[in-house]
Amino acid sequence: FGTKQNNNKSSVINIEDVTALSWGHFEALIAEIYAVNAKEVKLTSKSSDHNCDVVVIGEEQNILIQVKHHANIEGIEGIYAIYEIESAREYYEDKLNLKFEKLLVYTTYKKYEKQATETAKRLNVELKKYQDLKTDLSEKQITFEQVLRRDRNRHPI
Protein backbone atom coordinates (compact mmCIF):
# COMPACT_ATOMS: atom_id res chain seq x y z
CA PHE A 1 0.00 0.00 0.00
CA GLY A 2 2.68 2.45 -0.98
CA THR A 3 5.28 1.57 1.62
CA LYS A 4 8.37 -0.60 1.33
CA GLN A 5 8.73 -1.42 5.02
CA ASN A 6 5.74 -2.19 7.16
CA ASN A 7 2.84 -4.23 5.80
CA ASN A 8 0.82 -4.50 9.01
CA LYS A 9 -2.14 -2.11 8.64
CA SER A 10 -2.75 -1.88 12.38
CA SER A 11 0.83 -0.94 13.23
CA VAL A 12 1.65 2.61 14.25
CA ILE A 13 3.65 4.69 11.79
CA ASN A 14 6.98 5.87 13.12
CA ILE A 15 9.52 8.28 11.68
CA GLU A 16 11.47 5.48 10.00
CA ASP A 17 8.39 4.56 7.93
CA VAL A 18 7.82 8.04 6.50
CA THR A 19 10.29 8.11 3.61
CA ALA A 20 8.91 4.80 2.31
CA LEU A 21 5.35 6.17 2.09
CA SER A 22 4.02 7.34 -1.25
CA TRP A 23 3.41 11.09 -1.50
CA GLY A 24 -0.33 10.45 -1.38
CA HIS A 25 -0.07 8.41 1.79
CA PHE A 26 2.15 11.06 3.33
CA GLU A 27 -0.54 13.67 2.64
CA ALA A 28 -3.05 11.35 4.31
CA LEU A 29 -0.71 10.93 7.29
CA ILE A 30 -0.53 14.70 7.79
CA ALA A 31 -4.33 14.88 7.54
CA GLU A 32 -4.62 12.21 10.23
CA ILE A 33 -2.22 14.07 12.51
CA TYR A 34 -4.44 17.16 12.33
CA ALA A 35 -7.70 15.19 12.51
CA VAL A 36 -6.95 14.30 16.12
CA ASN A 37 -7.80 17.83 17.31
CA ALA A 38 -10.05 19.18 14.54
CA LYS A 39 -13.76 19.39 13.91
CA GLU A 40 -13.25 18.26 10.30
CA VAL A 41 -10.29 17.49 8.04
CA LYS A 42 -10.49 17.18 4.27
CA LEU A 43 -7.76 15.62 2.16
CA THR A 44 -7.96 17.28 -1.23
CA SER A 45 -8.02 15.39 -4.53
CA LYS A 46 -4.70 14.20 -5.97
CA SER A 47 -5.05 16.55 -8.93
CA SER A 48 -6.54 20.03 -9.13
CA ASP A 49 -5.98 20.64 -5.42
CA HIS A 50 -5.47 24.40 -5.92
CA ASN A 51 -2.11 24.27 -4.09
CA CYS A 52 -3.46 22.80 -0.86
CA ASP A 53 -3.35 19.17 0.25
CA VAL A 54 -5.10 19.27 3.63
CA VAL A 55 -7.96 21.49 4.81
CA VAL A 56 -8.44 21.61 8.58
CA ILE A 57 -11.64 23.04 10.00
CA GLY A 58 -10.94 23.52 13.65
CA GLU A 59 -12.80 24.53 16.75
CA GLU A 60 -10.72 27.69 17.16
CA GLN A 61 -8.92 28.14 13.83
CA ASN A 62 -8.93 26.81 10.30
CA ILE A 63 -5.72 25.68 8.60
CA LEU A 64 -4.58 25.09 5.03
CA ILE A 65 -1.62 22.73 4.62
CA GLN A 66 0.68 22.15 1.66
CA VAL A 67 2.59 18.86 2.01
CA LYS A 68 5.95 18.02 0.44
CA HIS A 69 7.21 14.42 0.61
CA HIS A 70 10.79 13.50 -0.26
CA ALA A 71 12.49 10.10 0.00
CA ASN A 72 15.77 11.75 1.03
CA ILE A 73 15.30 13.76 4.22
CA GLU A 74 18.67 15.50 3.85
CA GLY A 75 17.49 17.91 1.16
CA ILE A 76 16.46 21.53 1.68
CA GLU A 77 12.88 22.66 1.02
CA GLY A 78 12.64 25.70 -1.19
CA ILE A 79 10.39 28.70 -1.41
CA TYR A 80 7.88 27.31 -3.93
CA ALA A 81 5.67 25.47 -1.39
CA ILE A 82 5.24 28.70 0.59
CA TYR A 83 3.93 30.54 -2.44
CA GLU A 84 1.67 27.58 -3.24
CA ILE A 85 -0.09 27.55 0.11
CA GLU A 86 -0.28 31.34 0.25
CA SER A 87 -2.00 31.35 -3.15
CA ALA A 88 -4.49 28.69 -1.99
CA ARG A 89 -6.05 30.84 0.74
CA GLU A 90 -8.31 32.96 -1.47
CA TYR A 91 -9.65 29.94 -3.38
CA TYR A 92 -10.50 27.93 -0.25
CA GLU A 93 -11.95 30.88 1.63
CA ASP A 94 -14.26 31.62 -1.31
CA LYS A 95 -15.13 27.99 -1.99
CA LEU A 96 -15.82 27.00 1.64
CA ASN A 97 -17.01 30.40 2.90
CA LEU A 98 -14.55 30.15 5.79
CA LYS A 99 -11.61 32.19 7.03
CA PHE A 100 -8.28 30.35 7.14
CA GLU A 101 -6.21 31.93 9.87
CA LYS A 102 -3.24 29.60 9.56
CA LEU A 103 -1.18 28.51 6.55
CA LEU A 104 1.27 25.64 6.95
CA VAL A 105 3.89 23.86 4.86
CA TYR A 106 4.91 20.39 6.01
CA THR A 107 8.00 18.71 4.54
CA THR A 108 9.98 15.54 5.18
CA TYR A 109 13.21 17.51 4.69
CA LYS A 110 15.24 18.51 7.73
CA LYS A 111 15.75 22.11 6.58
CA TYR A 112 14.27 25.02 4.65
CA GLU A 113 16.23 27.45 2.49
CA LYS A 114 17.01 30.75 4.18
CA GLN A 115 14.89 32.58 1.58
CA ALA A 116 11.99 30.19 2.27
CA THR A 117 12.21 30.84 6.00
CA GLU A 118 12.28 34.61 5.48
CA THR A 119 9.37 34.52 3.01
CA ALA A 120 7.32 32.29 5.30
CA LYS A 121 7.83 34.74 8.15
CA ARG A 122 6.80 37.66 5.95
CA LEU A 123 3.68 35.86 4.66
CA ASN A 124 2.84 34.38 8.08
CA VAL A 125 3.21 30.76 6.89
CA GLU A 126 4.24 28.21 9.51
CA LEU A 127 6.94 25.76 8.46
CA LYS A 128 7.17 22.19 9.73
CA LYS A 129 9.94 19.77 8.91
CA TYR A 130 11.31 16.32 9.75
CA GLN A 131 11.91 16.97 13.46
CA ASP A 132 8.36 18.32 13.88
CA LEU A 133 7.02 15.22 12.16
CA LYS A 134 9.03 13.02 14.50
CA THR A 135 7.42 14.77 17.48
CA ASP A 136 3.92 14.68 15.98
CA LEU A 137 4.17 10.95 15.24
CA SER A 138 5.33 10.12 18.75
CA GLU A 139 2.42 12.11 20.21
CA LYS A 140 -0.40 11.10 17.84
CA GLN A 141 0.10 7.34 17.19
CA ILE A 142 -1.33 7.14 13.65
CA THR A 143 -1.73 3.68 12.07
CA PHE A 144 -1.29 2.60 8.46
CA GLU A 145 -4.97 1.65 8.46
CA GLN A 146 -5.97 5.24 9.31
CA VAL A 147 -3.75 6.55 6.51
CA LEU A 148 -5.20 4.14 3.97
CA ARG A 149 -8.76 5.03 4.96
CA ARG A 150 -8.03 8.77 4.76
CA ASP A 151 -6.34 8.38 1.36
CA ARG A 152 -9.45 6.64 -0.02
CA ASN A 153 -11.64 9.54 1.15
CA ARG A 154 -10.26 12.50 -0.75
CA HIS A 155 -12.50 15.49 -1.43
CA PRO A 156 -12.55 17.54 -4.60
CA ILE A 157 -13.02 21.08 -3.34
CSV table of C-alpha atoms in Angstrom, one decimal, residues 15 18 26-27 29-31 33-34 53-54 64-70 77 81-82 85 103-109 112 125-137 140:
chain,number,residue,atom,x,y,z
A,15,ILE,CA,9.5,8.3,11.7
A,18,VAL,CA,7.8,8.0,6.5
A,26,PHE,CA,2.2,11.1,3.3
A,27,GLU,CA,-0.5,13.7,2.6
A,29,LEU,CA,-0.7,10.9,7.3
A,30,ILE,CA,-0.5,14.7,7.8
A,31,ALA,CA,-4.3,14.9,7.5
A,33,ILE,CA,-2.2,14.1,12.5
A,34,TYR,CA,-4.4,17.2,12.3
A,53,ASP,CA,-3.4,19.2,0.2
A,54,VAL,CA,-5.1,19.3,3.6
A,64,LEU,CA,-4.6,25.1,5.0
A,65,ILE,CA,-1.6,22.7,4.6
A,66,GLN,CA,0.7,22.1,1.7
A,67,VAL,CA,2.6,18.9,2.0
A,68,LYS,CA,6.0,18.0,0.4
A,69,HIS,CA,7.2,14.4,0.6
A,70,HIS,CA,10.8,13.5,-0.3
A,77,GLU,CA,12.9,22.7,1.0
A,81,ALA,CA,5.7,25.5,-1.4
A,82,ILE,CA,5.2,28.7,0.6
A,85,ILE,CA,-0.1,27.6,0.1
A,103,LEU,CA,-1.2,28.5,6.6
A,104,LEU,CA,1.3,25.6,6.9
A,105,VAL,CA,3.9,23.9,4.9
A,106,TYR,CA,4.9,20.4,6.0
A,107,THR,CA,8.0,18.7,4.5
A,108,THR,CA,10.0,15.5,5.2
A,109,TYR,CA,13.2,17.5,4.7
A,112,TYR,CA,14.3,25.0,4.7
A,125,VAL,CA,3.2,30.8,6.9
A,126,GLU,CA,4.2,28.2,9.5
A,127,LEU,CA,6.9,25.8,8.5
A,128,LYS,CA,7.2,22.2,9.7
A,129,LYS,CA,9.9,19.8,8.9
A,130,TYR,CA,11.3,16.3,9.7
A,131,GLN,CA,11.9,17.0,13.5
A,132,ASP,CA,8.4,18.3,13.9
A,133,LEU,CA,7.0,15.2,12.2
A,134,LYS,CA,9.0,13.0,14.5
A,135,THR,CA,7.4,14.8,17.5
A,136,ASP,CA,3.9,14.7,16.0
A,137,LEU,CA,4.2,10.9,15.2
A,140,LYS,CA,-0.4,11.1,17.8
